[in-house]
Amino acid sequence: MDGQGFLLVCVAVPLLGSFILPLVGRVSVRLRNILALLFVLTSFMAAIRLLPQAFSGGNPVMAKLVLPAGFTLGFMGDSLAVFMALVSSFVGALIVFYSFGYIEHYENQNEYYMMVVLFLGAMMGLVFSTNLVLLYLFWEISAICCWRLIGFFREKQIILRADKAFLVTVGGAVLMLLGFISIYAQTGTFDLTAMKGADISNLAVILILFGILSKSATLPFHTWLPDAGVAPSPVTSLLHAAVLVKIGVYVFARLFLVNFNLADIWNVAVPVIAGISALVAAGAALVENDLKRIIAYSTVSQLGFIFLGLSCGSPIGIAGGLLYIFMHGLAKGGLFLCAGIVEHATHTKDIRKLGGLFSAMPVTAIAFLFCGFSVMGFPPFGGFFAKYMVIGGAVDAGQPWIALTFALGAILTIIYLMRAFIKVFLGSVSFPGAKEGSWEMVFSVGILGLLSLLAGIFINIPAELVDSIVSVLTGITIGG
């Protein structure tokens, strides 16, 4: 199979395979679960096969269909798209595997696995899309999956929160679509490969940013993400770490770093918005007592760091932002899955009622600590290098006050995550009968915790990948 075939497999297998899962689930639950994992792993393996050509410096893998009236639909496997596909499919596969132990006692399992795999398929379709209309289509498919997954438990208040997430993200997407139409009016095409280097109006930028910021839960559109904590923990991990909120930062990078020329004002405006969002969310995490909401507010805050790196205009910052996507995916995915094990064992998310769980679930506690250290930015964990490069990129771009703002955000991150760890895992024992989750759950969090450390120890491997992407985007080689 050639590169074009692997590109189509990466998108089509999870996207189309998801619809088979409910039918298989009526015959065999075990076979359904295995197929769900295989569909995601197939996408991951296909993305790996795209690595050599995507990072060779030559032409990216393309699969295009030319339609009448000047429309083209297609997929492109360049370095940025393949990088995002690898991160999303790998973390997504671990989340699906974790789900085997977490979801087994609940109803609506057939829909759950269908929506999770479809969600990941939509992410694959979006990152490889070369057409703005196709990108928007996959964007909205992800919103539908998000809506169903957040409302998984079907209680009235939970459904209302799912509706809130749907309305906020779809409302932003409609404005983004208007921005795409504005671009079409200026360029005469929806094809991203045909408009590279184009200048677009500030109105189009603003409309697109509404969609991006709402999907990536950035102030003032952030409130739906903490409310989404009512979903099952593998779902919240999927939303926060692997797919949903990363869609926004990916589209920002795809449109505003790869394709369009932006006015210099946006290199200041976006970091300012990101800085405010990071500090406000960190402050909310400091006073929150719901474990999953603390981690959710942390996601809002850490997304600010990613936007800073991608928008400040410095090659070092861009490399840091891309590295942050990878490190945050590992660590934040692990934190939410650890929270799921705690909630399963104790039936509460209130950290005031928890304590002393280290002795009952040592693997979960150590995995939480390792993932937390990465998010906090402690060396030698992977998050340290990403955070250092992002803040250093702001300084390099001549924005020391923005850098200082994010340095304060980094300090607050240490405080609220250590507060959560101490409250949950240390102190007097609050639930004597608590124990570790199933082996699938413990294995998944253990792998993510270990990788959060190893990604820092062997930082040259992910650093070389992001360096290759930045060299294509800016023409500057950062160096490993």
Coordinates of C-alpha atoms in Angstrom, one line a residue:
M1 CA 0.0 0.0 0.0
D2 CA 1.4 3.5 -0.9
G3 CA 1.2 6.7 1.1
Q4 CA -2.1 7.7 -0.3
G5 CA -3.6 4.4 0.8
F6 CA -2.4 4.8 4.3
L7 CA -3.8 8.3 4.4
L8 CA -7.2 7.1 3.4
V9 CA -7.0 4.2 5.9
C10 CA -6.1 6.6 8.7
V11 CA -9.4 8.5 8.1
A12 CA -11.8 5.9 6.8
V13 CA -11.2 3.0 9.2
P14 CA -12.4 4.7 12.4
L15 CA -14.9 6.9 10.6
L16 CA -16.7 4.1 8.8
G17 CA -15.9 1.4 11.3
S18 CA -17.7 3.2 14.1
F19 CA -21.0 2.5 12.5
I20 CA -20.4 -1.3 12.6
L21 CA -19.8 -1.3 16.4
P22 CA -23.5 -1.1 17.5
L23 CA -24.4 -4.0 15.3
V24 CA -21.5 -6.1 16.5
G25 CA -22.3 -5.2 20.1
R26 CA -25.7 -6.9 19.7
V27 CA -23.9 -10.2 19.0
S28 CA -20.7 -10.0 21.1
V29 CA -19.7 -7.3 23.6
R30 CA -16.1 -8.5 23.7
L31 CA -15.8 -8.5 19.9
R32 CA -17.2 -5.0 19.8
N33 CA -14.7 -3.7 22.3
I34 CA -11.8 -5.4 20.4
L35 CA -12.9 -3.9 17.1
A36 CA -13.2 -0.5 18.6
L37 CA -9.6 -0.7 19.8
L38 CA -8.4 -2.1 16.5
F39 CA -10.1 0.6 14.5
V40 CA -8.2 3.3 16.5
L41 CA -4.9 1.3 16.5
T42 CA -5.2 0.9 12.7
S43 CA -5.5 4.7 12.3
F44 CA -2.4 5.1 14.6
M45 CA -0.4 2.5 12.7
A46 CA -1.4 4.1 9.3
A47 CA -0.2 7.5 10.7
I48 CA 3.1 5.9 11.6
R49 CA 3.5 4.7 8.1
L50 CA 3.0 8.3 6.9
L51 CA 5.8 9.6 9.1
P52 CA 8.8 9.1 6.7
Q53 CA 7.3 11.0 3.8
A54 CA 5.6 13.6 5.9
F55 CA 8.9 14.5 7.6
S56 CA 11.2 14.0 4.7
G57 CA 11.0 17.6 3.5
G58 CA 9.5 16.5 0.2
N59 CA 5.9 16.8 -1.1
P60 CA 3.3 15.6 1.4
V61 CA 1.0 12.7 0.7
M62 CA -2.1 13.8 -1.1
A63 CA -5.5 12.3 -1.9
K64 CA -7.8 14.6 -3.9
L65 CA -11.1 14.5 -5.7
V66 CA -11.8 17.3 -8.2
L67 CA -15.5 18.2 -8.3
P68 CA -17.5 20.6 -10.7
A69 CA -17.6 24.3 -10.1
G70 CA -14.0 24.5 -8.9
F71 CA -14.5 22.5 -5.7
T72 CA -12.0 20.0 -4.6
L73 CA -12.2 17.5 -1.7
G74 CA -9.1 15.9 -0.4
F75 CA -6.7 14.9 2.4
M76 CA -3.1 15.9 2.9
G77 CA -0.6 14.2 5.1
D78 CA 2.0 16.9 5.8
S79 CA 4.1 16.9 9.0
L80 CA 1.6 19.0 11.1
A81 CA -1.3 16.8 10.2
V82 CA 0.6 13.5 10.8
F83 CA 1.9 14.8 14.1
M84 CA -1.6 15.6 15.3
A85 CA -3.0 12.3 14.0
L86 CA -0.3 10.4 15.9
V87 CA -1.0 12.2 19.2
S88 CA -4.8 11.9 19.0
S89 CA -4.9 8.2 17.9
F90 CA -2.3 7.0 20.4
V91 CA -4.0 8.7 23.4
G92 CA -7.4 7.7 22.0
A93 CA -6.4 4.1 21.8
L94 CA -5.4 4.1 25.5
I95 CA -8.7 5.7 26.4
V96 CA -10.6 3.1 24.5
F97 CA -8.6 0.3 26.2
Y98 CA -9.3 2.0 29.6
S99 CA -13.0 2.0 28.8
F100 CA -13.1 -1.8 28.8
G101 CA -13.0 -1.7 32.6
Y102 CA -14.7 1.6 33.2
I103 CA -17.8 1.3 31.0
E104 CA -18.6 -2.4 31.4
H105 CA -21.3 -1.9 34.0
Y106 CA -23.2 0.9 32.3
E107 CA -26.0 1.0 29.7
N108 CA -25.7 2.6 26.3
Q109 CA -22.3 0.9 25.7
N110 CA -23.0 0.3 21.9
E111 CA -23.6 4.1 21.4
Y112 CA -20.6 4.9 23.7
Y113 CA -18.1 3.0 21.6
M114 CA -19.6 4.1 18.3
M115 CA -19.4 7.8 19.4
V116 CA -15.8 7.5 20.8
V117 CA -14.5 5.9 17.6
L118 CA -16.5 8.2 15.3
F119 CA -15.1 11.1 17.4
L120 CA -11.6 10.0 16.7
G121 CA -12.4 9.4 13.0
A122 CA -13.7 12.9 12.8
M123 CA -10.4 14.2 14.3
M124 CA -8.5 12.2 11.6
G125 CA -10.6 13.6 8.9
L126 CA -10.3 17.2 10.2
V127 CA -6.5 17.2 10.6
F128 CA -5.9 15.8 7.0
S129 CA -8.6 17.9 5.3
T130 CA -7.4 20.2 2.5
N131 CA -10.8 21.9 2.1
L132 CA -12.5 24.4 4.5
V133 CA -15.9 22.9 3.9
L134 CA -14.7 19.4 4.6
L135 CA -12.9 20.7 7.7
Y136 CA -16.1 22.3 8.9
L137 CA -18.0 19.0 8.3
F138 CA -15.7 17.0 10.5
W139 CA -15.7 19.8 13.1
E140 CA -19.5 19.5 13.4
I141 CA -19.4 15.7 13.5
S142 CA -17.1 16.0 16.5
A143 CA -19.6 18.4 18.2
I144 CA -22.4 15.8 17.8
C145 CA -20.2 13.1 19.3
C146 CA -19.3 15.4 22.1
W147 CA -22.9 16.1 22.8
R148 CA -23.9 12.5 23.0
L149 CA -20.9 11.5 25.1
I150 CA -21.2 14.3 27.7
G151 CA -24.9 13.3 28.1
F152 CA -24.0 9.6 28.4
F153 CA -25.7 9.1 31.8
R154 CA -29.0 10.7 30.5
E155 CA -30.0 12.5 33.7
K156 CA -31.7 15.8 33.3
Q157 CA -28.9 18.0 34.7
I158 CA -26.3 16.1 32.7
I159 CA -28.3 16.5 29.5
L160 CA -28.5 20.2 30.1
R161 CA -24.8 20.4 30.4
A162 CA -24.3 18.4 27.2
D163 CA -26.7 20.8 25.5
K164 CA -24.7 23.7 26.8
A165 CA -21.5 22.3 25.3
F166 CA -23.2 21.6 22.0
L167 CA -24.7 25.1 21.7
V168 CA -21.5 26.9 22.6
T169 CA -19.3 24.9 20.3
V170 CA -21.8 24.8 17.4
G171 CA -22.6 28.5 17.8
G172 CA -18.9 29.3 17.5
A173 CA -18.6 27.0 14.5
V174 CA -21.4 28.8 12.6
L175 CA -19.4 32.1 13.0
M176 CA -16.3 30.2 11.9
L177 CA -18.2 29.1 8.8
L178 CA -19.1 32.7 8.0
G179 CA -15.4 33.4 8.2
F180 CA -14.7 30.6 5.7
I181 CA -17.3 32.1 3.4
S182 CA -15.6 35.4 3.7
I183 CA -12.3 33.8 2.7
Y184 CA -14.0 32.2 -0.3
A185 CA -15.3 35.6 -1.3
Q186 CA -11.7 36.9 -1.2
T187 CA -9.9 34.0 -2.8
G188 CA -12.5 32.2 -4.9
T189 CA -11.7 28.8 -3.4
F190 CA -12.2 26.7 -0.3
D191 CA -9.0 24.6 -1.1
L192 CA -6.3 25.3 1.5
T193 CA -3.5 24.2 -0.8
A194 CA -4.6 26.8 -3.3
M195 CA -4.7 29.8 -0.9
K196 CA -1.4 29.4 0.9
G197 CA 0.2 32.7 1.7
A198 CA -3.1 34.6 1.1
D199 CA -3.9 37.8 3.0
I200 CA -7.4 37.6 4.7
S201 CA -9.4 40.3 6.3
N202 CA -9.5 41.0 10.1
L203 CA -13.2 40.3 10.0
A204 CA -12.6 36.7 8.7
V205 CA -9.9 36.2 11.4
I206 CA -12.3 37.4 14.1
L207 CA -15.1 35.1 12.9
I208 CA -12.7 32.1 12.7
L209 CA -11.3 32.8 16.2
F210 CA -14.8 32.7 17.6
G211 CA -15.1 29.1 16.4
I212 CA -11.6 28.2 17.6
L213 CA -11.8 29.7 21.0
S214 CA -15.3 28.2 21.7
K215 CA -14.1 24.7 20.7
S216 CA -10.9 25.0 22.7
A217 CA -12.7 26.4 25.7
T218 CA -10.8 29.6 26.0
L219 CA -12.2 32.6 27.9
P220 CA -15.0 33.8 27.6
F221 CA -16.3 30.5 26.0
H222 CA -14.6 28.2 28.6
T223 CA -17.5 27.4 31.0
W224 CA -18.8 24.4 29.1
L225 CA -15.7 22.4 29.6
P226 CA -15.7 22.1 33.4
D227 CA -19.4 21.4 33.2
A228 CA -18.6 18.5 30.9
G229 CA -17.0 16.7 33.9
V230 CA -20.4 15.0 34.4
A231 CA -19.4 12.6 31.5
P232 CA -17.6 9.3 32.1
S233 CA -13.9 9.9 32.9
P234 CA -12.7 8.3 29.6
V235 CA -14.9 10.8 27.8
T236 CA -13.5 13.8 29.8
S237 CA -10.1 12.5 29.0
L238 CA -11.0 12.3 25.3
L239 CA -12.4 15.8 25.3
H240 CA -9.6 17.4 27.3
A241 CA -6.5 15.5 26.2
A242 CA -6.8 13.7 22.9
V243 CA -9.4 15.3 20.6
L244 CA -11.9 18.0 21.2
V245 CA -10.0 20.9 22.7
K246 CA -7.0 20.1 20.4
I247 CA -9.2 20.6 17.4
G248 CA -9.2 24.3 18.0
V249 CA -5.5 24.7 18.5
Y250 CA -4.8 22.5 15.4
V251 CA -7.1 24.7 13.2
F252 CA -5.3 27.8 14.6
A253 CA -2.0 26.3 13.5
R254 CA -3.3 25.1 10.2
L255 CA -4.9 28.3 9.1
F256 CA -2.8 31.0 10.8
L257 CA 0.7 29.5 10.7
V258 CA 0.6 27.4 7.5
N259 CA -1.9 29.1 5.2
F260 CA -2.7 32.7 5.8
N261 CA -0.7 35.9 6.4
L262 CA -2.0 37.7 9.6
A263 CA -1.6 41.3 10.6
D264 CA 1.0 41.8 13.4
I265 CA -1.8 42.8 15.9
W266 CA -2.9 39.2 16.2
N267 CA 0.6 38.2 17.5
V268 CA -0.3 40.4 20.5
A269 CA -4.1 40.1 20.8
V270 CA -4.2 36.3 20.9
P271 CA -1.4 35.9 23.6
V272 CA -3.3 38.5 25.7
I273 CA -6.5 36.6 25.4
A274 CA -4.7 33.4 26.2
G275 CA -2.9 34.9 29.2
I276 CA -6.2 36.2 30.7
S277 CA -7.8 32.8 30.1
A278 CA -4.8 31.0 31.7
L279 CA -4.9 33.1 34.9
V280 CA -8.7 33.1 35.3
A281 CA -8.9 29.3 34.9
A282 CA -6.0 28.7 37.3
G283 CA -7.7 30.9 39.9
A284 CA -10.9 28.9 39.5
A285 CA -8.9 25.6 39.9
L286 CA -7.5 26.9 43.2
V287 CA -10.9 27.3 44.8
E288 CA -12.6 24.3 43.2
N289 CA -13.3 21.1 45.3
D290 CA -14.5 18.8 42.5
L291 CA -11.5 16.8 41.3
K292 CA -12.6 16.6 37.7
R293 CA -13.5 20.3 37.6
I294 CA -10.0 21.1 38.9
I295 CA -8.4 19.2 36.1
A296 CA -10.9 20.7 33.6
Y297 CA -10.0 24.3 34.7
S298 CA -6.4 23.2 34.4
T299 CA -7.1 22.3 30.8
V300 CA -8.5 25.7 30.1
S301 CA -5.4 27.2 31.7
Q302 CA -2.9 25.0 29.8
L303 CA -4.6 25.7 26.5
G304 CA -3.6 29.3 27.0
F305 CA 0.0 28.2 27.0
I306 CA -0.5 26.4 23.7
F307 CA -2.1 29.4 22.1
L308 CA 0.7 31.6 23.4
G309 CA 3.3 29.4 21.7
L310 CA 1.5 29.2 18.4
S311 CA 0.6 32.9 18.2
C312 CA 3.5 34.9 19.6
G313 CA 5.4 34.8 16.3
S314 CA 8.6 33.2 17.6
P315 CA 9.9 29.9 16.1
I316 CA 10.9 28.8 19.6
G317 CA 7.4 29.5 20.8
I318 CA 5.8 27.7 17.9
A319 CA 7.9 24.6 18.6
G320 CA 7.0 24.9 22.3
G321 CA 3.3 25.1 21.4
L322 CA 3.4 22.0 19.3
L323 CA 5.5 20.1 21.9
Y324 CA 2.9 21.3 24.5
I325 CA 0.1 19.6 22.5
F326 CA 1.9 16.3 22.8
M327 CA 3.0 16.6 26.4
H328 CA -0.5 17.9 27.5
G329 CA -2.2 15.0 25.6
L330 CA -0.2 12.4 27.6
A331 CA -0.4 14.1 31.0
K332 CA -3.9 15.5 31.0
G333 CA -5.3 12.2 29.6
G334 CA -3.6 10.4 32.5
L335 CA -4.9 12.9 35.1
F336 CA -8.5 12.4 34.0
L337 CA -8.2 8.6 33.8
C338 CA -6.7 8.6 37.4
A339 CA -9.7 10.7 38.5
G340 CA -12.0 8.1 37.0
I341 CA -10.3 5.3 39.1
V342 CA -10.7 7.4 42.2
E343 CA -14.4 8.2 41.4
H344 CA -15.1 4.5 40.7
A345 CA -13.6 3.4 44.0
T346 CA -15.1 6.1 46.2
H347 CA -18.2 7.3 44.3
T348 CA -17.2 10.9 45.0
K349 CA -15.2 13.6 43.2
D350 CA -15.2 16.0 46.2
I351 CA -11.6 16.3 47.4
R352 CA -12.8 17.4 50.8
K353 CA -14.2 13.9 51.4
L354 CA -11.1 12.1 50.0
G355 CA -7.8 11.3 51.5
G356 CA -5.2 8.6 52.2
L357 CA -5.8 6.8 48.9
F358 CA -2.1 6.3 48.2
S359 CA -1.9 3.1 50.2
A360 CA -5.1 1.7 48.5
M361 CA -4.2 2.6 44.9
P362 CA -0.4 3.3 44.7
V363 CA -0.1 2.9 40.9
T364 CA -2.9 5.4 40.3
A365 CA -1.4 7.8 42.9
I366 CA 2.1 7.6 41.2
A367 CA 0.6 8.0 37.8
F368 CA -1.4 11.0 38.9
L369 CA 1.8 12.5 40.4
F370 CA 3.9 11.9 37.3
C371 CA 1.2 13.3 35.0
G372 CA 0.8 16.2 37.4
F373 CA 4.5 16.9 37.4
S374 CA 4.5 17.1 33.6
V375 CA 1.6 19.6 33.6
M376 CA 3.3 21.6 36.3
G377 CA 6.5 21.7 34.3
F378 CA 8.9 20.0 36.6
P379 CA 12.1 18.7 35.0
P380 CA 12.8 16.1 33.7
F381 CA 9.2 15.5 32.8
G382 CA 8.1 16.3 29.3
G383 CA 5.9 19.3 30.2
F384 CA 9.0 21.2 31.5
F385 CA 10.5 21.5 28.1
A386 CA 7.2 22.6 26.4
K387 CA 6.5 25.2 29.1
Y388 CA 10.0 26.5 29.0
M389 CA 10.0 26.9 25.2
V390 CA 6.5 28.6 25.2
I391 CA 7.5 31.2 27.8
G392 CA 10.9 31.6 26.2
G393 CA 9.2 32.1 22.9
A394 CA 7.2 35.0 24.3
V395 CA 10.4 36.6 25.6
D396 CA 12.1 36.0 22.2
A397 CA 9.1 37.7 20.5
G398 CA 9.6 40.8 22.6
Q399 CA 6.6 40.2 24.9
P400 CA 8.1 40.0 28.4
W401 CA 4.9 41.0 30.2
I402 CA 3.0 38.2 28.6
A403 CA 5.8 35.8 29.5
L404 CA 5.6 37.0 33.1
T405 CA 1.8 36.4 33.1
F406 CA 2.3 32.8 32.0
A407 CA 5.1 32.3 34.5
L408 CA 2.6 33.3 37.2
G409 CA 0.1 30.8 35.6
A410 CA 2.8 28.1 35.9
I411 CA 3.2 28.8 39.6
L412 CA -0.6 28.6 40.1
T413 CA -0.6 25.2 38.3
I414 CA 1.9 23.8 40.8
I415 CA -0.3 25.0 43.7
Y416 CA -3.7 23.7 42.6
L417 CA -2.4 20.3 41.3
M418 CA -0.4 19.6 44.4
R419 CA -3.4 20.6 46.5
A420 CA -5.5 18.1 44.6
F421 CA -2.8 15.3 45.0
I422 CA -2.4 16.0 48.8
K423 CA -6.1 16.1 49.4
V424 CA -6.9 12.9 47.5
F425 CA -3.9 10.6 48.1
L426 CA -2.2 11.8 51.3
G427 CA -3.5 12.3 54.9
S428 CA -5.9 10.1 56.8
V429 CA -7.7 7.2 55.1
S430 CA -11.2 8.2 54.1
F431 CA -12.3 5.1 52.2
P432 CA -10.8 1.9 53.9
G433 CA -12.4 -0.4 51.3
A434 CA -11.1 1.5 48.2
K435 CA -8.9 -0.3 45.8
E436 CA -7.3 0.0 42.3
G437 CA -9.5 -0.1 39.2
S438 CA -9.5 -3.0 36.7
W439 CA -6.2 -4.0 35.1
E440 CA -7.1 -2.2 31.9
M441 CA -7.7 1.1 33.8
V442 CA -4.5 0.7 35.9
F443 CA -2.4 -0.2 32.8
S444 CA -3.6 2.8 30.9
V445 CA -2.8 5.4 33.6
G446 CA 0.5 3.7 34.3
I447 CA 1.5 4.0 30.6
L448 CA 0.5 7.6 30.5
G449 CA 2.3 8.4 33.7
L450 CA 5.5 6.6 32.6
L451 CA 5.4 8.3 29.1
S452 CA 5.0 11.7 30.7
L453 CA 8.4 11.0 32.3
L454 CA 10.1 9.2 29.4
A455 CA 9.0 12.0 26.9
G456 CA 11.1 14.4 29.0
I457 CA 14.1 12.0 29.4
F458 CA 14.1 11.3 25.7
I459 CA 13.1 14.8 24.7
N460 CA 15.1 14.7 21.5
I461 CA 12.6 12.4 19.8
P462 CA 9.5 14.6 20.1
A463 CA 11.7 17.7 19.8
E464 CA 13.0 16.6 16.4
L465 CA 9.4 16.1 15.2
V466 CA 8.3 19.6 16.2
D467 CA 11.6 21.0 14.9
S468 CA 10.8 19.5 11.4
I469 CA 7.3 21.1 11.5
V470 CA 8.6 24.5 12.5
S471 CA 11.3 24.4 9.8
V472 CA 8.6 23.9 7.2
L473 CA 6.4 26.6 8.7
T474 CA 9.1 29.3 9.3
G475 CA 12.1 28.1 7.4
I476 CA 14.1 28.2 10.6
T477 CA 15.6 25.1 12.2
I478 CA 15.4 25.2 16.1
G479 CA 17.6 22.2 16.8
G480 CA 16.9 19.3 19.2

